[in-house]
Coordinates of C-alpha atoms in Angstrom, one line a residue:
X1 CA 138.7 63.5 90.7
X2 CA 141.9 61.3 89.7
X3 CA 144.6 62.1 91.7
X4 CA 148.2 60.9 91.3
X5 CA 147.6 58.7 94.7
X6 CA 145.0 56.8 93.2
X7 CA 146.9 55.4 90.6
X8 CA 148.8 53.5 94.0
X9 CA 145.8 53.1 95.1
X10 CA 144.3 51.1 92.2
X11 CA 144.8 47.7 92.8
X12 CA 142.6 47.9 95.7
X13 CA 139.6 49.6 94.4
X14 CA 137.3 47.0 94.0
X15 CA 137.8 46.1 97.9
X16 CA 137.9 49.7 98.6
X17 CA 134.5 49.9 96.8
X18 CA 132.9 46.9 98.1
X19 CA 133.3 49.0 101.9
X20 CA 132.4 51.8 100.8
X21 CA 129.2 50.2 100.0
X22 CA 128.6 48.5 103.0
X23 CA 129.6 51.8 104.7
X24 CA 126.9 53.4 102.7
X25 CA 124.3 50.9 102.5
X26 CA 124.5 49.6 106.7
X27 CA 126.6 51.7 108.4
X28 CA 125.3 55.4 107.4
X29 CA 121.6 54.8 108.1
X30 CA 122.4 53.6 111.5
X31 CA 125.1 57.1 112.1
X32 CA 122.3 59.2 111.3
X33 CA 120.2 57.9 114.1
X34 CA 123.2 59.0 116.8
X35 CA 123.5 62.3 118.5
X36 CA 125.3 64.7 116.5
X37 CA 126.6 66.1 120.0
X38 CA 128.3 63.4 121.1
X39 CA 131.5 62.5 120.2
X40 CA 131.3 58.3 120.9
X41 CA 128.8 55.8 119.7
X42 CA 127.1 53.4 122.3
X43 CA 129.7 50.6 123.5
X44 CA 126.8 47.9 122.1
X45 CA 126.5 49.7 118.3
X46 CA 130.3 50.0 118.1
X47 CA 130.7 45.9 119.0
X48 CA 127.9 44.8 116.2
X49 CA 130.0 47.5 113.7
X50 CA 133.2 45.2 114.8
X51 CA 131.6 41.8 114.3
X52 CA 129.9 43.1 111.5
X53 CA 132.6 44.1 109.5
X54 CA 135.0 40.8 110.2
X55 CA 131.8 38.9 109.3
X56 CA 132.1 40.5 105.7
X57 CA 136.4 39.9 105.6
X58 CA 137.1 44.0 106.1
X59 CA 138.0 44.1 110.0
X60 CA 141.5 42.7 110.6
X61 CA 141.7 41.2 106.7
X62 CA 145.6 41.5 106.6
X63 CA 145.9 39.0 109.0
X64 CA 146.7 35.2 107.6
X65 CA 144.2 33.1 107.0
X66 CA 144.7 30.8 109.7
X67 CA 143.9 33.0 112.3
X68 CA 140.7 33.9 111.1
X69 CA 142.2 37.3 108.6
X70 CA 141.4 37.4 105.2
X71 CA 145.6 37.4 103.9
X72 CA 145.4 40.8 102.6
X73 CA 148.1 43.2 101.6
X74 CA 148.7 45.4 104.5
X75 CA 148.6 48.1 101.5
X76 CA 145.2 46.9 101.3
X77 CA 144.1 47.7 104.2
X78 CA 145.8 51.0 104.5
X79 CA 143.6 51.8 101.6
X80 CA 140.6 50.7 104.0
X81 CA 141.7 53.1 106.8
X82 CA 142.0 56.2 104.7
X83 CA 138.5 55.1 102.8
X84 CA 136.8 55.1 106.4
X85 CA 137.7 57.9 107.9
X86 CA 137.7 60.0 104.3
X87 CA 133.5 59.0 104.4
X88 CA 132.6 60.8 106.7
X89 CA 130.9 58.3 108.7
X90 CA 131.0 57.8 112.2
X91 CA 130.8 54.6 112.5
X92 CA 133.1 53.9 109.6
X93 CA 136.3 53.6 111.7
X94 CA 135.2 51.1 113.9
X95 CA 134.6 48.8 111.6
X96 CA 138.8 48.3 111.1
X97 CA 141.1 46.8 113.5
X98 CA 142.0 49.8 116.1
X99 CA 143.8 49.9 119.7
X100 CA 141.0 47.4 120.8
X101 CA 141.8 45.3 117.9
X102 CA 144.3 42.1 117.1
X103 CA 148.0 43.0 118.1
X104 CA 150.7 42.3 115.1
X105 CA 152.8 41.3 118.3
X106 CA 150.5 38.3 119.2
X107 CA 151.5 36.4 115.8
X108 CA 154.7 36.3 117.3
X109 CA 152.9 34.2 120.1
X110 CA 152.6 30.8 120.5
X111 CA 150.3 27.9 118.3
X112 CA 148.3 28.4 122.0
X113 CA 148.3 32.3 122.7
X114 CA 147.5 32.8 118.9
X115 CA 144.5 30.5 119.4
X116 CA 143.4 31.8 122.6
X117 CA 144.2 35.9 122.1
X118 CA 144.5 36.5 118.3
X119 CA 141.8 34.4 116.6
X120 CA 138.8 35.8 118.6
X121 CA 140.6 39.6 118.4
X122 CA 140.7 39.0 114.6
X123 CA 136.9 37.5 114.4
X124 CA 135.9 40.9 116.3
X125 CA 134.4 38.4 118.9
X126 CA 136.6 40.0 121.9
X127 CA 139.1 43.4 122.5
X128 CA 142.4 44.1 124.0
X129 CA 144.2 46.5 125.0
X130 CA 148.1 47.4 125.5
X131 CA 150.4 48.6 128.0
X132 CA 153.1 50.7 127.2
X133 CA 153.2 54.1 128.7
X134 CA 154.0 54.9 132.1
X135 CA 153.5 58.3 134.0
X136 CA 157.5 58.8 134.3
X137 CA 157.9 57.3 130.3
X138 CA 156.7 58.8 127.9
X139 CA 158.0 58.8 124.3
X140 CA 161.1 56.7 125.8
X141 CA 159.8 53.3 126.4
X142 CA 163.0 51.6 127.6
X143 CA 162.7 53.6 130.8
X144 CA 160.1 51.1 132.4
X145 CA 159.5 50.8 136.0
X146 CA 156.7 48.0 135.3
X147 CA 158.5 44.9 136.3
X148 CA 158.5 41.0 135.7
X149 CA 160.4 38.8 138.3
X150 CA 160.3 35.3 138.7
X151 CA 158.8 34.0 141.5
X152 CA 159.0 30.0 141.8
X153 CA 158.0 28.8 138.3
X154 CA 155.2 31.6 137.2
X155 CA 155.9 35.6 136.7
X156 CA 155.4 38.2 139.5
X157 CA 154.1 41.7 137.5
X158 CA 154.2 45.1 139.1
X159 CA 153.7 48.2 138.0
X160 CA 151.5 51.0 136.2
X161 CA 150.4 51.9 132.3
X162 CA 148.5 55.0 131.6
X163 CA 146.6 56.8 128.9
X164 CA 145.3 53.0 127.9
X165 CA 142.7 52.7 125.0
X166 CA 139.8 50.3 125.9
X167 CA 140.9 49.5 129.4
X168 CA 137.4 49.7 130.6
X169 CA 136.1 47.2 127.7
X170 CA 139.1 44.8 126.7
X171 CA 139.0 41.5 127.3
X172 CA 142.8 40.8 127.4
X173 CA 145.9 43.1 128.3
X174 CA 149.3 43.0 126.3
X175 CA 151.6 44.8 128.7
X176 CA 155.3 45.3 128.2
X177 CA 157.7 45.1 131.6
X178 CA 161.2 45.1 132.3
X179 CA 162.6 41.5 133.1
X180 CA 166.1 41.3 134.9
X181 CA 166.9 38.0 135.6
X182 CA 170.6 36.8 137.4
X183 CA 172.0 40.5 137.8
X184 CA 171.4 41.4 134.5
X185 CA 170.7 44.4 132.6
X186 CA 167.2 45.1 132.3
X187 CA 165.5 44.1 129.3
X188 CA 161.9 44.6 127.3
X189 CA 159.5 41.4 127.5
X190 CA 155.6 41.1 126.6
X191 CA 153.0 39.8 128.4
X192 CA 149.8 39.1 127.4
X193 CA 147.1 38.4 130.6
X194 CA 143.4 38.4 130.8
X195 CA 141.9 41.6 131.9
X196 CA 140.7 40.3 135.6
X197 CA 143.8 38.3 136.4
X198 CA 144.0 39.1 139.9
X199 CA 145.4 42.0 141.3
X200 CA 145.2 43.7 137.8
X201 CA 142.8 47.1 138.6
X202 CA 141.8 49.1 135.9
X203 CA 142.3 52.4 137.4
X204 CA 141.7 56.0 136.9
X205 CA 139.6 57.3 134.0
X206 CA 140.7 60.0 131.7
X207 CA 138.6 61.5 129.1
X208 CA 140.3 63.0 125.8
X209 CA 139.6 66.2 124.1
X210 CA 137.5 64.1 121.2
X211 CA 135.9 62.3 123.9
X212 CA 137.7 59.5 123.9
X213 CA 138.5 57.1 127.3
X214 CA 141.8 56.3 128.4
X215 CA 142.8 54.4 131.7
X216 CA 144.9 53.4 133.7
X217 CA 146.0 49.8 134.7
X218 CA 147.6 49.1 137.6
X219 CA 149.8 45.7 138.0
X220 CA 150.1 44.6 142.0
X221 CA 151.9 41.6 142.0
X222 CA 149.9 40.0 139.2
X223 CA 151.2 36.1 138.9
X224 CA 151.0 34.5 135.3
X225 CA 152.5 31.6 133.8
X226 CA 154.8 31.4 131.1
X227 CA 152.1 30.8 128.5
X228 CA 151.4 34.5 129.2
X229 CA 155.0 35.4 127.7
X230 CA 155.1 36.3 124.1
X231 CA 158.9 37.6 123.8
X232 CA 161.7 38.3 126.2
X233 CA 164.7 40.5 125.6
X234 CA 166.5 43.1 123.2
X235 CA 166.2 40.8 120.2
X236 CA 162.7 39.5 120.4
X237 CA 161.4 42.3 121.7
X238 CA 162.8 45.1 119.6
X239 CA 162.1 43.3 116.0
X240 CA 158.9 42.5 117.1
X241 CA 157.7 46.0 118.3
X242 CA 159.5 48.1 115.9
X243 CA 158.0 46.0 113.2
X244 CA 153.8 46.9 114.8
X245 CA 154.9 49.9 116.0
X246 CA 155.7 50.7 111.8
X247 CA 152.6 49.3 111.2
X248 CA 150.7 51.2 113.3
X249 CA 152.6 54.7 112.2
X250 CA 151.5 53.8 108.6
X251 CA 148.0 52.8 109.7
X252 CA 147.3 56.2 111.7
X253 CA 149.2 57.9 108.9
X254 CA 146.4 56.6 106.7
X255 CA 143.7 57.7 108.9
X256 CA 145.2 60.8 109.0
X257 CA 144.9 61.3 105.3
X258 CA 141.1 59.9 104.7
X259 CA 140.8 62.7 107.7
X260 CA 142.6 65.2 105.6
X261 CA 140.8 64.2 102.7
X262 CA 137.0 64.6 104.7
X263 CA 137.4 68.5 105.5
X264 CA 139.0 69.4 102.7
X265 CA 136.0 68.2 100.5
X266 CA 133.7 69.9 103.2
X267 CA 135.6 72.9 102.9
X268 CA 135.3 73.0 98.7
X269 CA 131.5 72.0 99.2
X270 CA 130.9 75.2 101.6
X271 CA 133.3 77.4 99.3
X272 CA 131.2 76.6 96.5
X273 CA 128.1 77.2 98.1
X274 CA 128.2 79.9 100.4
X275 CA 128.1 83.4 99.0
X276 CA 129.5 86.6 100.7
X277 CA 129.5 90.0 99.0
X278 CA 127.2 88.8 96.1
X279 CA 129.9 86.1 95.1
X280 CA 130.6 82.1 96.1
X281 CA 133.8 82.5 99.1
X282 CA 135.4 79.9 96.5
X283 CA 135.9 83.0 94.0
X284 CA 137.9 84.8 96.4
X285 CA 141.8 84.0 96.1
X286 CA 142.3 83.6 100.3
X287 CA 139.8 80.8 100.0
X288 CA 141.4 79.3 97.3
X289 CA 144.5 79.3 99.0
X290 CA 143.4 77.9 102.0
X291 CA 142.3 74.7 99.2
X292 CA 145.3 74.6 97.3
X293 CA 148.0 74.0 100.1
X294 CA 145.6 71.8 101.5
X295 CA 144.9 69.6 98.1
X296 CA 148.5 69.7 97.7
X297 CA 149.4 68.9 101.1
X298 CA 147.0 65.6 101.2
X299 CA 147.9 64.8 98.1
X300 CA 151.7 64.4 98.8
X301 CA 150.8 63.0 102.3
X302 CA 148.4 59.9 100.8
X303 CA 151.8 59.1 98.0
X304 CA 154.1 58.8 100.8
X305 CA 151.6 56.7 102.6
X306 CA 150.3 54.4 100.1
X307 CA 154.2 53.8 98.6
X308 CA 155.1 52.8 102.5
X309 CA 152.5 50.4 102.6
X310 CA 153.4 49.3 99.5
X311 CA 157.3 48.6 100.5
X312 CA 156.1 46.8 103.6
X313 CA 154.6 44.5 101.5
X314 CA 157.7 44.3 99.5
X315 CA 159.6 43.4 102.9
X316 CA 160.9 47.1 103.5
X317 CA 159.9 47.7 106.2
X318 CA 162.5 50.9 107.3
X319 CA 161.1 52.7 110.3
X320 CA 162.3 55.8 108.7
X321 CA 159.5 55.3 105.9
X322 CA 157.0 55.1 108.5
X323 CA 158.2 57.3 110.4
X324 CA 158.0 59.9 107.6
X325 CA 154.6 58.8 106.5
X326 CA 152.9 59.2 109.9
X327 CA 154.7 63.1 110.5
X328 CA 153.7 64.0 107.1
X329 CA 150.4 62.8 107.5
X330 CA 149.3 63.8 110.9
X331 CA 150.7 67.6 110.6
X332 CA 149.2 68.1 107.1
X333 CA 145.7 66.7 108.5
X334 CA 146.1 69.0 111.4
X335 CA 146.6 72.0 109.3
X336 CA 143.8 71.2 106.6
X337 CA 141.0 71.0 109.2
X338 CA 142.2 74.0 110.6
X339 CA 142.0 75.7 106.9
X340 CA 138.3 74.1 106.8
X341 CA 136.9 75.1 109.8
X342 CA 138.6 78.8 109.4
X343 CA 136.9 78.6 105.2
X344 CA 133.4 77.3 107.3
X345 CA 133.8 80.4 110.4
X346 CA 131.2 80.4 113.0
X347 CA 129.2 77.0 111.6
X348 CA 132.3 75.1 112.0
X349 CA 132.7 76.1 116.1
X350 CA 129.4 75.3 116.9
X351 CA 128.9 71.6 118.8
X352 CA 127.4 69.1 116.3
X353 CA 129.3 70.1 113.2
X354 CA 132.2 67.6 111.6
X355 CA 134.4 69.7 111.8
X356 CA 133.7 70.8 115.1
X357 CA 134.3 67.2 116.1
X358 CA 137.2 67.1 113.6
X359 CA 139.2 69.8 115.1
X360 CA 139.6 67.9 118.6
X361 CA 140.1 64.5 117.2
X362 CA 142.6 64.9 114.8
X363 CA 145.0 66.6 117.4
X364 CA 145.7 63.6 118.9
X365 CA 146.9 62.3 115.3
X366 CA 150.6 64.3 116.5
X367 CA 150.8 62.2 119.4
X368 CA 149.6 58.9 118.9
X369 CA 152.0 55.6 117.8
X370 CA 154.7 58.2 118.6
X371 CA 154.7 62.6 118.8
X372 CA 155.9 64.1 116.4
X373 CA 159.7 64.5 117.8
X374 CA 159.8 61.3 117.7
X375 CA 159.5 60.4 114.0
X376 CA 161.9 63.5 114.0
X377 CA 164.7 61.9 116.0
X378 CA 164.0 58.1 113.8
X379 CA 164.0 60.0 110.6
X380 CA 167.7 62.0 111.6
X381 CA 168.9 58.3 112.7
X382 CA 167.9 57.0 109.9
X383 CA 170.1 60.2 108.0
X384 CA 172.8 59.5 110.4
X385 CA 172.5 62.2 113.1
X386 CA 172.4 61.7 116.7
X387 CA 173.1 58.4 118.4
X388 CA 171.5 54.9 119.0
X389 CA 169.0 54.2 115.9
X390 CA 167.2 51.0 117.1
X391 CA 166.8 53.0 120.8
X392 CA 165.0 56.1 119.2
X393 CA 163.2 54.1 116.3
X394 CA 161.7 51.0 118.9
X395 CA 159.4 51.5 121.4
X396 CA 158.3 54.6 121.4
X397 CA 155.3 55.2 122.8
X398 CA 151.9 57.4 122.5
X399 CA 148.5 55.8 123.1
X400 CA 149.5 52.8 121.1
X401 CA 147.6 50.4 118.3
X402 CA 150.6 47.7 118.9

């Protein structure tokens, strides 16, 4: 079917088609041996998917060269994410750079911290995690009660993260904590630290409505050097984390839509074939409806998508158009899995089925790299309403990918 999208889409095909075959060829044989009831892969098949896929240049590919990416438009890739999550495959996803993945903020790092930290994140040969979110911060990340003082010539951190992706498994931590140094305001910094520093704990485990794992970390006067800073301050900071935290908006915005994309093609497949009254559902005009809006709706979500990867390529990189992207994205995926499962009735309830699995996951779409109040309040900034644009449009939280 060619779709006004694909024609953005279309200098990307041939890598788009190259993963789709190794998705077909490696990673679908081995996601038809896993049980359909359970919602995530074994830890060891999930780490050969990871190394697998940098191996062949699709995992982490828009990073440069010299780290170990492949220099890829970040278009490019945000063709990748919608292509993996629109197969259908369970394994596809973790085959791309996700919260466990190499941090845009780490190129900011030193010739050191990028060897150390980013080249083996970008190689898929270790994982990370991030620390943004605290249990009295939410969507307002400024409000941090994590805290970096200096004590004699290293860094004193203390504090707690929550809802962390890959806690349990990461290798190292990026953590962001308020510095104050000589009576100062309070100001954003970012850390990175190896996972058993002393006196880092990873905590509490919480378990998501798709199944997923989230921690907690808990900072008690963990002492790091100043190799382990990658930016102090409003300036370095802000630019820095406004410009992953776009990024990442864009790249679950993408997800979203190869979600989107999935359960609406179930959906049609299921209209077609299942017959009520003598007839295929598909004839009746509620079904169609339920198809329409939702081809419509993914349709206009995967354009603003694609042309805001496009623009960050260009250097236009607006949180605004991010911003947009990812609320357009997330609440039209939302609504066309509910239309599939409602088109699929019963069969679509029952444990097991995609869309089962489906209907829990891609709630979280609405809250991750930022709810969807937030890209509200960036987008009427970005119109002129309200106050403080580079406050509500930085870093604002959800489980983050920065």
């Amino acid at each position: 079917m060619t779709t006004p999208s694909s024609v953005l889409a279309a200098d990307h095909r041939e890598l788009v088609d190259s993963f789709a075959t190794f998705v077909s060829r490696e990673l679908e044989p081995l996601a038809g041996e896993l049980d359909a009831e359970s919602d995530i892969p074994p830890r060891e098949l999930t780490d050969y998917v990871r190394r697998r896929s940098a191996a062949l240049g699709f995992y982490a590919a828009d990073y440069p060269e010299e780290v170990g990416g492949g220099a890829l438009p970040f278009a490019a890739m945000v063709a990748l994410y919608a292509a993996a999550n629109r197969s259908g495959c369970r394994l596809a996803p973790y085959a791309l750079a996700g919260s466990d993945g190499p941090s845009p903020l780490l190129l900011h790092g030193t010739p050191h911290q990028r060897k150390q930290y980013l080249e083996p994140l970008v190689r898929g040969q270790k994982t990370r995690c991030f620390g943004l979110t605290e249990p009295q911060a939410g969507s307002d990340a400024f409000t941090l009660t994590t805290t970096a003082r200096r004590v004699g010539d290293r860094w004193a951190l203390t504090g707690r993260k929550i809802f962390v992706s890959n806690a349990e498994h990461a290798d190292f931590a990026v953590i962001v904590a308020a510095v104050r140094e000589a009576g100062e305001r309070a100001v954003p910094a970012v850390f990175v630290l190896a996972i058993d520093e002393p006196g880092l704990v990873v905590g509490q485990r919480f378990t998501g409505m798709s199944g997923e794992p989230l921690s907690e970390i808990v900072l008690d006067d963990v002492r790091v050097a100043d190799d382990a800073v990658i930016g102090i301050g409003d300036a370095a900071v802000l630019e820095h984390g406004i410009a992953s935290l776009s990024r990442g908006r864009l790249v679950v915005a993408a997800i979203c839509v190869g979600i989107a994309e999935h359960a609406l093609a179930l959906g049609l497949r299921h209209a077609r074939h299942r017959h009520s009254f003598g007839r295929p559902i598909g004839d009746y005009q509620h079904v169609q409806d339920h198809l329409v809006r939702s081809r419509a709706e993914v349709e206009a979500a995967a354009l603003l998508t694609f042309a805001a990867a496009r623009l960050v390529d260009e250097g236009v990189a607006a949180p605004e158009n991010a911003a947009l992207a990812k609320l357009t994205a997330s609440t039209t995926a939302v609504r066309v899995v509910d239309r599939a499962v409602q088109i699929h009735g019963a069969a679509a309830w029952v444990k097991g089925h995609p869309l089962e699995f489906l209907y829990r996951h891609v709630r979280m779409m609405t809250i991750i790299e930022g709810t969807t109040e937030i890209q509200k309040v960036i987008i009427a900034r970005a119109m002129g309403l309200g106050g403080d644009l580079e406050r509500s449009s930085g870093m604002s939280t959800g489980a983050g990918r920065s």
